[in-house]
Amino acid sequence: MIEDEPGLRESIQQYFAGGGNVCEVVADYASALQKINIYRYDCIVLDITLPDGSGLDILENLKINNHPDGVLIVSAKNSLDDRLNGLDMGADDYLVKPFHLSELKARVTSIVRRKSFDGSRTVTFSEIKIDLTAQQVMVHDIILKLTKKEYALLLYFIANKAKVISKNAIAEHLWGDEVDLSDNFDFLYSHIKNLRKKIMDAGGKDYIQSAYGMGYKFTDL
Amino acid sequence: MRLLDKYNRTSLIATCFIIIVAGFVYYFTISYILTRQVDKDLMVEENEIFDYVKLNGRLPQVFKSEDLKIKFEKIGNEAVLRKFVDTQYYNDLDQEMEAGRSLISSVRVGEQPYKIIITESKVETEDLIRVIFFITLGIILLLLVFLLLVNRLVMRNLWQPFYSMLQQIKQFNLADQQAIAPLNANIDEFNDMNREVTAMSKRVTHDYIALKKFVENAAHELMTPVAVLNSKLDNLAQDNDITVHQSELITELYGVIGKMTRLNKSMLLLARIENRLMPEQVEMEISEALREKLSEFQGLYQARGIVVEAHLQPCHVNMNRDLLTNLFNNLLANAMRHNHTGGKVIVDLDASGIRMSNTGKDTTLDEKVIFQRFYKSSESDGTGLGLTLVKEICDLYGFQLSYHYADQLHCFTIQFRA
């Protein structure tokens, strides 16, 4: 994680820690450059505007040295130029500040999955098995008929398993953050309810817990 | 009244007045001088009579003359006052009365006093005065015509720089970021004014750009603290022993932060549209994109019991893809937010434009204010920038955006082509 804002750095480290993840953080260009040339990472979260340099130069350095690390750019700027530059230079994804940690986690998870390509392209959570290539979900070998939104929702939950995800984060993930949906998230409820019902109908357990109306948590505990 | 007309009127009235006064002065002066001339002639005649009487002791013989008549009258011993008088003169030749001038005097021949009346015709003097009068009148008319012509031709030319500058000021628009061009008139006052106006327009444009830059930077700078706030809240939500009350507070904070983020992003987007920073545009068919957007919104509409009716025909538009998405998002979210439960949304798309109608409040909205920044109805919880964005996007591409309310439907229409 290369980020000069201490508040954000700590939050991300805290959110990503646990679950067998190792999250290292650096705050400036110089130490970032040092680190990426010594260690290899599954994914590097890269802030473009650093006090002593540009994140894009770090990206360039990675690509020149043929390092295979996944790169997710985070930037306060939503300008198309930055986005295109970043992606053209080989970044895997681009996220605009501010973002929900759950969104960051989902994006990072997706990059890591793609990078650690093991041929099967499947995600497994207890009895739930997701074929990412076919976009197919199976519970106890029974194929679930999920809508696009329900499928995206399930992947989002699994990427953030055991975390409380706010309704805002879910809505923004499913509908994009530019849609001004107001503070009424009743419409989310039916999507959650349908997903839960479909999993349970196929014999799966109820993994979706409501967190005091604040959000939802997908957990097998 | 225009300055030119006002000036013309004043100068004409003043000129006429002066010419008329001058005419009078001229008339009286010339009249006086000529009368004195006639009087001198009469006095010469009188002296000749006196000399004759002194020399010969008798009255001279009176000859007929064309313009002079002398008459002697015997009088008693009463005194005769010597004086000049204006009289009539009978012209024997023309057999008519003319203006004349007489000298009344007296002479004594021996013991007998005589009264002398010498009369001279003034007809030539009168003629002269008449000629002078007509010449004066002619000069007045000539002057009037000349003044009008000068004003029409010369003044209009003189004022040309002023009018061209006025035109520029009228067309001055901050958003164009086009300062007023300096012009070179050979009149100092206009040059002064033009210099000041040009400098002012430059200053204003510069300040405006600086201000916009500031707004953009401020919005950017705000994003990082908001990101920190958001991430801290995400972590706070993970705490195991959160009470119901705390979770309500967190939910509220999420709502506020979300609104702040959207507001900020809308402001940034507005700034970028106004600064013409969205240049990439493609010719594309939009009915498919709209169909996709509608299916995306389907769940949202359903949750509120809103029925969507869509009539989509192919439509080609040349514009930026992100802005098209934004346009659809804002229109569809707007139709949802200002709707009532169980309401209706009708979307019509054809080659010429798109019409979005929705049920809602039973009153017509004020078209003048709904597209203004941060205008929103009291019950709306949106950012107040949605329709502003729609308007700005339409303005950017020259689309016609209009609103009307009919049959209990609030209807927003965008004409892609005029």
XYZ file of C-alpha atoms in Angstrom:
639
model
C 0.000 0.000 0.000
C 1.640 3.211 -1.153
C -0.276 6.126 0.337
C 0.909 9.377 1.869
C -2.239 10.116 3.884
C -1.672 8.488 7.302
C -5.358 8.220 8.199
C -6.156 6.312 5.048
C -3.017 4.158 5.333
C -3.909 2.983 8.830
C -7.541 2.321 7.925
C -6.629 0.219 4.918
C -4.001 -1.729 6.823
C -6.476 -2.422 9.598
C -9.203 -3.523 7.190
C -6.932 -5.775 5.141
C -5.133 -7.381 8.096
C -6.318 -10.793 9.197
C -7.633 -13.661 7.127
C -4.063 -14.659 6.235
C -3.349 -11.405 4.404
C -0.090 -9.540 4.757
C -0.366 -5.820 4.199
C 2.709 -3.615 4.124
C 2.511 0.135 3.906
C 4.849 2.887 2.739
C 4.238 6.600 2.773
C 6.513 8.067 0.119
C 7.918 7.606 -3.334
C 11.501 6.785 -2.316
C 10.724 4.007 0.129
C 8.047 2.668 -2.219
C 10.576 2.359 -5.025
C 12.952 0.557 -2.698
C 10.336 -1.891 -1.529
C 8.887 -2.840 -4.876
C 12.314 -3.710 -6.165
C 13.066 -6.049 -3.260
C 9.768 -7.796 -2.600
C 7.025 -9.125 -4.829
C 3.371 -8.494 -3.998
C 0.119 -9.960 -5.212
C -1.282 -6.466 -5.487
C 0.043 -2.965 -4.965
C -2.386 -0.223 -4.043
C -0.828 2.904 -5.475
C -1.681 6.535 -4.769
C -0.801 8.694 -7.776
C -0.079 11.931 -5.923
C 2.791 11.386 -3.514
C 4.720 14.212 -1.845
C 8.044 13.329 -3.480
C 6.976 11.881 -6.813
C 4.278 10.484 -9.013
C 2.745 7.076 -8.501
C 2.791 6.688 -12.269
C 6.610 6.645 -12.170
C 6.470 3.742 -9.720
C 4.146 1.949 -12.088
C 6.569 2.596 -14.939
C 9.427 1.246 -12.860
C 7.466 -1.945 -12.173
C 6.738 -2.458 -15.842
C 10.305 -1.724 -16.998
C 11.594 -4.366 -14.597
C 8.891 -6.790 -15.710
C 7.552 -7.240 -12.204
C 4.288 -9.122 -12.362
C 2.663 -7.449 -9.352
C -0.948 -6.396 -9.776
C -1.466 -2.643 -9.477
C -4.553 -0.795 -8.304
C -4.301 2.982 -8.643
C -6.164 5.162 -6.177
C -6.429 8.861 -6.908
C -8.357 11.879 -5.788
C -8.533 12.925 -9.401
C -11.279 11.543 -11.528
C -9.842 12.934 -14.719
C -10.043 10.661 -17.669
C -6.438 11.421 -18.626
C -5.086 10.043 -15.365
C -7.297 7.016 -15.619
C -6.315 6.232 -19.194
C -2.630 6.916 -18.529
C -2.682 4.584 -15.544
C -4.466 1.786 -17.372
C -2.361 2.248 -20.527
C 0.773 1.916 -18.462
C -0.408 -1.443 -17.227
C -2.320 -0.772 -14.042
C -5.020 -3.388 -13.443
C -7.666 -1.072 -12.059
C -8.335 2.492 -11.040
C -10.300 3.657 -8.017
C -11.275 7.238 -7.268
C -11.187 8.637 -3.748
C -13.229 8.530 -1.641
C -14.064 4.851 -1.713
C -15.435 2.286 0.680
C -12.850 -0.115 2.085
C -15.110 -2.967 1.007
C -14.920 -1.703 -2.576
C -11.124 -1.535 -2.366
C -11.018 -5.027 -0.942
C -13.261 -6.376 -3.695
C -11.104 -4.773 -6.392
C -7.867 -5.996 -4.832
C -9.322 -9.497 -4.421
C -10.351 -9.506 -8.055
C -6.828 -8.491 -9.167
C -5.210 -11.099 -6.939
C -7.539 -13.740 -8.338
C -6.679 -12.839 -11.878
C -2.936 -12.773 -11.137
C -2.840 -16.081 -9.283
C -4.471 -17.778 -12.204
C -4.532 -21.480 -11.394
C -6.553 -22.687 -14.361
C -9.753 -23.316 -12.497
C -10.871 -19.693 -12.019
C -13.161 -20.641 -9.205
C -13.930 -19.142 -5.839
C -15.083 -21.385 -3.073
C -16.788 -20.435 0.154
C -17.909 -23.477 2.167
C -20.497 -25.181 -0.012
C -20.735 -22.231 -2.421
C -18.656 -22.580 -5.555
C -18.363 -19.786 -8.099
C -17.071 -20.324 -11.622
C -15.768 -16.890 -12.586
C -15.348 -17.695 -16.274
C -18.886 -18.970 -16.735
C -20.246 -16.597 -14.095
C -21.989 -19.542 -12.536
C -22.758 -20.202 -8.871
C -23.243 -23.690 -7.453
C -24.350 -24.779 -4.009
C -23.934 -28.510 -3.347
C -23.544 -28.891 -7.135
C -26.918 -27.269 -7.724
C -26.672 -24.354 -10.149
C -28.231 -21.164 -8.787
C -30.119 -18.892 -11.152
C -28.878 -15.507 -10.073
C -29.515 -12.161 -11.665
C -26.531 -10.015 -12.637
C -26.947 -7.914 -9.531
C -27.255 -10.918 -7.228
C -24.132 -12.464 -8.734
C -22.179 -9.229 -8.241
C -23.552 -8.980 -4.716
C -22.412 -12.495 -3.832
C -18.889 -11.886 -5.138
C -18.759 -8.624 -3.221
C -19.828 -10.387 -0.026
C -17.279 -13.158 -0.429
C -14.463 -10.688 -1.117
C -15.402 -8.978 2.136
C -16.304 -12.046 4.133
C -16.762 -11.539 7.857
C -16.834 -7.775 7.357
C -19.776 -5.503 7.910
C -20.516 -3.823 4.594
C -22.592 -0.692 4.741
C -25.693 -0.390 2.609
C -24.125 2.654 0.940
C -21.130 0.587 -0.103
C -23.345 -2.155 -1.540
C -25.552 0.313 -3.402
C -22.547 2.118 -4.843
C -20.963 -1.154 -5.873
C -24.089 -2.319 -7.681
C -25.302 0.959 -9.188
C -22.215 3.145 -9.311
C -21.565 6.111 -7.077
C -22.708 8.779 -9.473
C -26.305 7.757 -9.131
C -27.858 9.880 -6.453
C -30.021 7.219 -4.880
C -30.886 9.188 -1.760
C -30.611 7.649 1.663
C -33.398 5.174 1.248
C -31.932 1.738 0.659
C -35.141 -0.293 0.883
C -34.557 -1.508 -2.642
C -31.430 -3.313 -1.428
C -33.437 -5.461 0.876
C -35.198 -7.383 -1.889
C -31.896 -8.172 -3.600
C -30.413 -9.469 -0.341
C -33.558 -11.429 0.433
C -33.590 -13.067 -3.004
C -29.920 -14.016 -2.834
C -30.324 -15.503 0.634
C -33.411 -17.435 -0.445
C -31.741 -18.857 -3.546
C -28.722 -20.076 -1.584
C -30.870 -21.626 1.121
C -33.256 -23.227 -1.400
C -30.256 -25.056 -2.805
C -29.410 -26.334 0.645
C -26.867 -23.712 1.592
C -26.591 -22.101 4.972
C -27.771 -18.577 5.737
C -24.556 -16.608 5.648
C -26.005 -13.121 5.352
C -26.423 -11.360 8.649
C -27.990 -7.981 9.106
C -25.880 -5.610 11.181
C -28.375 -3.450 13.060
C -29.705 -1.893 9.890
C -26.262 -0.438 9.305
C -25.373 -2.996 6.690
C -24.795 -6.692 6.102
C -22.153 -9.229 6.966
C -21.414 -12.425 5.051
C -19.960 -14.929 7.456
C -19.940 -18.599 8.266
C -19.458 -18.004 11.962
C -33.275 59.580 -27.209
C -29.913 58.808 -28.728
C -26.978 60.999 -27.924
C -26.590 61.909 -31.587
C -30.233 63.020 -31.922
C -30.109 64.888 -28.676
C -26.964 66.706 -29.751
C -28.439 67.420 -33.188
C -31.563 68.885 -31.732
C -29.754 71.140 -29.296
C -27.218 72.345 -31.801
C -29.893 73.030 -34.440
C -32.062 75.042 -32.079
C -29.081 77.073 -30.886
C -27.864 77.664 -34.433
C -31.291 78.839 -35.653
C -31.674 81.148 -32.687
C -28.294 82.755 -33.248
C -28.861 83.156 -36.966
C -32.253 84.785 -36.395
C -30.844 87.150 -33.783
C -27.970 87.923 -36.103
C -30.482 88.577 -38.909
C -32.289 91.127 -36.774
C -29.096 92.858 -35.733
C -27.970 92.881 -39.342
C -31.301 94.271 -40.516
C -31.400 97.093 -38.005
C -27.776 98.016 -38.476
C -27.983 98.151 -42.245
C -31.323 99.894 -42.099
C -29.833 102.535 -39.787
C -26.758 103.068 -41.941
C -28.773 103.374 -45.130
C -31.216 105.812 -43.548
C -28.286 107.940 -42.411
C -27.033 107.888 -45.994
C -30.410 109.113 -47.260
C -30.491 111.776 -44.543
C -27.064 112.971 -45.699
C -28.362 113.295 -49.260
C -31.313 115.301 -47.995
C -29.017 117.597 -46.024
C -26.856 118.197 -49.098
C -30.006 119.211 -50.982
C -31.032 121.519 -48.137
C -27.629 123.185 -48.136
C -27.852 123.726 -51.878
C -31.193 125.483 -51.340
C -29.740 127.669 -48.577
C -26.787 128.610 -50.751
C -29.029 129.448 -53.687
C -31.313 131.598 -51.570
C -28.333 133.462 -50.043
C -26.787 134.074 -53.424
C -29.882 134.915 -55.453
C -32.371 136.109 -52.851
C -35.072 133.885 -54.256
C -36.168 130.267 -54.163
C -34.562 127.934 -56.659
C -36.571 126.461 -59.436
C -37.791 122.986 -58.754
C -37.006 120.402 -61.364
C -38.725 117.123 -61.675
C -36.447 114.319 -60.468
C -37.035 110.639 -60.383
C -36.233 110.083 -56.783
C -36.266 113.503 -55.210
C -39.056 116.024 -54.682
C -38.713 119.463 -53.203
C -41.689 121.480 -52.061
C -41.812 125.098 -50.760
C -44.746 126.317 -48.694
C -45.360 129.853 -47.633
C -45.878 129.962 -43.892
C -46.619 132.513 -41.268
C -44.243 133.548 -38.547
C -44.609 130.354 -36.587
C -41.384 128.417 -36.049
C -40.760 125.252 -38.103
C -38.982 122.420 -36.274
C -36.239 120.968 -38.444
C -36.627 117.200 -38.517
C -36.306 114.016 -40.542
C -39.450 111.901 -40.960
C -40.380 108.658 -42.669
C -43.054 109.374 -45.247
C -44.615 108.127 -48.418
C -43.129 108.979 -51.763
C -45.293 109.112 -54.864
C -43.412 107.682 -57.797
C -44.745 109.513 -60.839
C -43.143 107.065 -63.205
C -44.577 103.924 -61.691
C -47.593 105.777 -60.356
C -47.411 104.191 -56.982
C -46.620 105.025 -53.419
C -43.220 104.044 -52.111
C -41.484 104.354 -48.796
C -39.752 107.707 -48.529
C -37.717 109.901 -46.235
C -38.346 113.616 -45.788
C -36.428 116.512 -44.325
C -38.600 119.300 -43.076
C -36.779 122.605 -42.797
C -37.371 126.319 -43.359
C -35.798 129.256 -45.151
C -36.459 132.965 -45.211
C -36.505 134.743 -48.572
C -36.522 138.409 -47.739
C -39.236 138.747 -45.126
C -41.233 135.738 -46.308
C -40.537 132.440 -44.429
C -40.915 129.233 -46.397
C -41.243 125.678 -45.230
C -39.069 123.262 -47.207
C -40.021 119.609 -47.594
C -37.387 117.527 -49.330
C -38.529 113.940 -49.956
C -36.448 111.092 -51.275
C -37.628 107.649 -52.264
C -36.271 104.862 -50.094
C -37.273 102.101 -52.472
C -33.708 101.119 -53.230
C -32.876 100.917 -49.549
C -35.890 98.676 -48.990
C -34.818 96.459 -51.873
C -31.383 96.167 -50.397
C -32.759 95.161 -47.029
C -35.022 92.596 -48.646
C -32.060 91.049 -50.451
C -30.154 90.895 -47.220
C -33.104 89.214 -45.519
C -33.364 86.524 -48.176
C -29.656 85.902 -48.134
C -29.831 85.420 -44.367
C -32.728 83.003 -44.735
C -30.804 81.096 -47.372
C -27.815 80.838 -45.086
C -30.032 79.418 -42.321
C -31.412 76.742 -44.620
C -27.993 75.910 -46.008
C -26.586 75.640 -42.513
C -29.396 73.326 -41.405
C -28.863 70.995 -44.333
C -25.127 71.076 -43.846
C -25.387 70.355 -40.116
C -27.704 67.411 -40.709
C -25.414 65.984 -43.346
C -22.354 66.413 -41.156
C -24.107 64.748 -38.276
C -25.344 61.865 -40.366
C -22.046 61.168 -42.064
C -19.298 62.423 -39.830
C -20.773 61.852 -36.408
C -21.835 58.339 -37.210
C -18.291 57.632 -38.291
C -16.896 59.250 -35.197
C -19.067 57.118 -32.943
C -18.270 53.904 -34.771
C -15.637 52.747 -32.212
C -18.134 53.349 -29.435
C -20.795 51.173 -31.052
C -18.389 48.358 -31.897
C -17.197 48.367 -28.296
C -20.753 48.360 -27.017
C -21.427 45.341 -29.207
C -18.464 43.525 -27.688
C -19.570 44.337 -24.165
C -23.041 43.016 -24.957
C -21.590 39.767 -26.236
C -19.127 39.420 -23.365
C -19.576 36.089 -21.646
C -17.413 34.924 -18.774
C -17.796 31.278 -19.624
C -16.272 31.856 -23.089
C -13.146 33.190 -21.416
C -12.806 35.598 -24.324
C -11.547 38.999 -23.220
C -12.793 42.124 -25.015
C -10.503 42.936 -27.926
C -8.776 46.307 -27.885
C -9.609 48.605 -30.796
C -7.760 51.561 -32.169
C -9.895 54.652 -32.504
C -8.281 58.016 -33.170
C -10.362 59.614 -30.442
C -8.756 59.827 -27.034
C -11.947 59.417 -25.007
C -12.886 56.225 -26.815
C -9.367 54.882 -26.553
C -9.379 55.590 -22.826
C -12.687 53.855 -22.319
C -11.704 50.932 -24.514
C -8.460 50.521 -22.637
C -10.291 50.431 -19.327
C -13.006 48.087 -20.545
C -10.440 45.738 -22.059
C -8.390 45.746 -18.879
C -11.521 45.176 -16.822
C -12.678 42.272 -18.962
C -9.231 40.703 -18.706
C -9.232 41.149 -14.969
C -12.721 39.719 -14.612
C -11.929 36.749 -16.845
C -8.730 36.118 -14.939
C -10.515 36.273 -11.580
C -13.222 33.980 -12.870
C -10.717 31.381 -14.036
C -8.847 31.640 -10.744
C -12.081 31.220 -8.847
C -13.068 28.177 -10.847
C -9.623 26.686 -10.444
C -9.990 27.246 -6.741
C -13.361 25.508 -6.615
C -11.920 22.584 -8.549
C -8.861 22.332 -6.339
C -10.947 22.680 -3.203
C -13.182 19.851 -4.363
C -10.125 17.706 -5.102
C -8.495 18.468 -1.784
C -11.718 17.583 0.013
C -11.702 14.097 -1.488
C -8.786 12.848 0.627
C -10.210 13.838 4.039
C -13.561 12.424 2.975
C -11.797 9.206 2.000
C -10.182 9.053 5.450
C -13.522 9.729 7.121
C -15.172 7.038 5.056
C -12.466 4.450 5.764
C -12.500 5.138 9.487
C -16.246 4.637 9.479
C -15.840 1.361 7.540
C -13.485 0.156 10.241
C -15.685 1.420 13.060
C -18.543 -0.662 11.629
C -16.418 -3.781 12.087
C -16.395 -3.390 15.880
C -18.028 -6.340 17.562
C -19.800 -4.555 20.362
C -21.622 -1.801 18.565
C -24.961 -0.865 20.107
C -28.094 -0.240 18.077
C -27.828 3.462 18.794
C -24.220 3.587 17.595
C -25.120 1.738 14.437
C -27.856 4.275 13.733
C -25.302 7.056 14.111
C -22.919 5.265 11.761
C -25.697 4.820 9.217
C -26.471 8.518 9.369
C -22.804 9.394 8.944
C -22.589 7.122 5.920
C -25.523 8.969 4.416
C -23.971 12.372 5.030
C -20.569 11.339 3.698
C -22.197 9.799 0.640
C -24.064 13.006 -0.048
C -20.916 15.055 0.404
C -19.059 12.814 -2.027
C -21.772 13.057 -4.667
C -21.966 16.813 -4.232
C -18.237 17.112 -4.637
C -18.155 14.900 -7.688
C -21.020 16.785 -9.299
C -19.218 20.072 -8.700
C -16.053 18.692 -10.252
C -17.949 17.388 -13.235
C -19.692 20.735 -13.684
C -16.340 22.505 -13.567
C -14.937 20.141 -16.157
C -17.900 20.562 -18.483
C -17.700 24.340 -18.169
C -13.974 24.266 -18.825
C -14.624 22.148 -21.908
C -12.510 19.344 -20.495
C -14.697 16.553 -21.843
C -13.586 16.597 -25.454
C -13.684 12.935 -26.394
C -16.938 12.350 -28.214
C -18.163 9.550 -30.392
C -21.095 9.046 -32.706
C -23.153 6.311 -31.081
C -26.516 4.656 -30.987
C -28.018 5.356 -27.600
C -31.241 3.355 -27.419
C -29.326 0.230 -26.320
C -27.483 2.165 -23.622
C -30.773 3.585 -22.392
C -32.353 0.118 -22.359
C -29.455 -1.119 -20.211
C -29.736 1.839 -17.864
C -33.461 1.227 -17.514
C -32.920 -2.404 -16.574
C -30.341 -1.263 -14.044
C -32.888 1.073 -12.514
C -35.637 -1.512 -12.743
C -35.032 -2.804 -9.207
C -34.977 0.688 -7.803
C -38.235 1.601 -9.487
C -39.839 -1.673 -8.446
C -39.006 -1.105 -4.779
C -41.107 2.069 -4.971
C -43.863 0.503 -7.006
C -43.104 2.745 -9.949
C -44.130 1.423 -13.350
C -41.847 2.158 -16.293
C -43.155 2.506 -19.804
C -40.463 2.722 -22.454
C -40.770 3.374 -26.185
C -37.260 3.216 -27.534
C -36.354 3.754 -31.164
C -32.819 3.948 -32.516
C -31.181 7.315 -32.066
C -27.709 8.432 -33.018
C -25.982 11.076 -30.972
C -22.480 12.458 -31.086
C -21.258 13.058 -27.557
C -19.030 11.968 -24.708
C -19.902 8.503 -23.403
C -19.433 9.331 -19.716
C -21.634 12.385 -20.066
C -24.331 10.323 -21.758
C -24.290 7.911 -18.811
C -24.453 10.839 -16.446
C -27.355 12.322 -18.396
C -29.357 9.082 -18.172
C -28.503 8.589 -14.499
C -29.651 12.046 -13.552
C -32.845 11.915 -15.580
C -33.814 8.459 -14.341
C -32.900 9.172 -10.717
C -34.811 12.433 -10.956
C -37.904 10.694 -12.302
C -37.683 8.281 -9.369
C -36.920 10.698 -6.564
C -39.704 13.121 -7.362
C -42.247 10.382 -7.947
C -44.803 8.965 -5.566
C -45.262 5.329 -4.635
C -47.122 3.510 -7.378
C -46.307 6.274 -9.831
C -45.351 6.098 -13.457
C -42.310 6.864 -15.602
C -42.621 7.125 -19.376
C -39.499 7.167 -21.509
C -39.808 8.043 -25.206
C -36.763 7.939 -27.420
C -36.739 8.524 -31.139
C -34.266 9.831 -33.690
C -34.915 13.460 -32.790
C -34.791 13.355 -29.024
C -35.712 11.888 -25.690
C -38.700 12.612 -23.479
C -38.834 11.582 -19.854
C -42.191 11.949 -18.128
C -43.026 11.089 -14.558
C -45.881 11.461 -12.129
C -45.216 13.456 -9.002
C -46.349 16.644 -7.344
C -49.531 18.103 -8.783
C -48.029 21.482 -9.505
C -46.026 22.851 -12.384
C -42.388 23.443 -11.549
C -40.838 26.786 -12.346
C -38.749 26.213 -15.443
C -36.622 29.250 -14.629
C -35.277 27.830 -11.377
C -35.274 24.042 -11.648
C -32.051 24.005 -13.660
C -30.278 26.362 -11.290
C -27.496 25.122 -9.066
C -28.548 23.881 -5.656
C -32.193 24.527 -6.345
C -34.293 21.717 -4.966
C -37.752 21.250 -3.563
C -38.047 21.239 0.193
C -38.654 17.513 0.374
C -35.850 16.541 -2.000
C -32.767 14.947 -0.485
C -30.677 15.094 -3.636
C -27.676 17.300 -4.223
C -29.569 19.956 -6.164
C -27.087 19.580 -8.990
C -28.700 16.780 -11.002
C -30.781 18.894 -13.352
C -28.031 21.513 -13.500
C -25.733 18.817 -14.860
C -28.368 17.752 -17.375
C -28.694 21.371 -18.504
C -24.932 21.906 -18.735
C -24.474 18.726 -20.749
C -27.265 19.765 -23.122
C -25.766 23.260 -23.455
C -22.357 21.787 -24.189
C -23.666 19.894 -27.211
C -26.325 22.400 -28.246
C -29.237 20.136 -27.320
C -32.562 21.814 -26.505
C -33.716 21.001 -22.995
C -37.209 21.941 -21.951
C -39.708 21.195 -19.242
C -43.480 21.191 -19.197
C -46.250 19.839 -17.045
C -49.333 18.325 -18.636
C -51.815 15.569 -17.774
C -50.221 15.244 -14.333
C -46.895 14.349 -15.902
C -43.685 16.266 -15.369
C -42.022 16.076 -18.708
C -38.374 16.772 -19.572
C -37.579 16.870 -23.272
C -34.191 16.921 -24.941
C -34.069 17.683 -28.648
C -30.769 16.419 -30.009
C -31.231 18.247 -33.279
C -32.851 21.582 -33.873
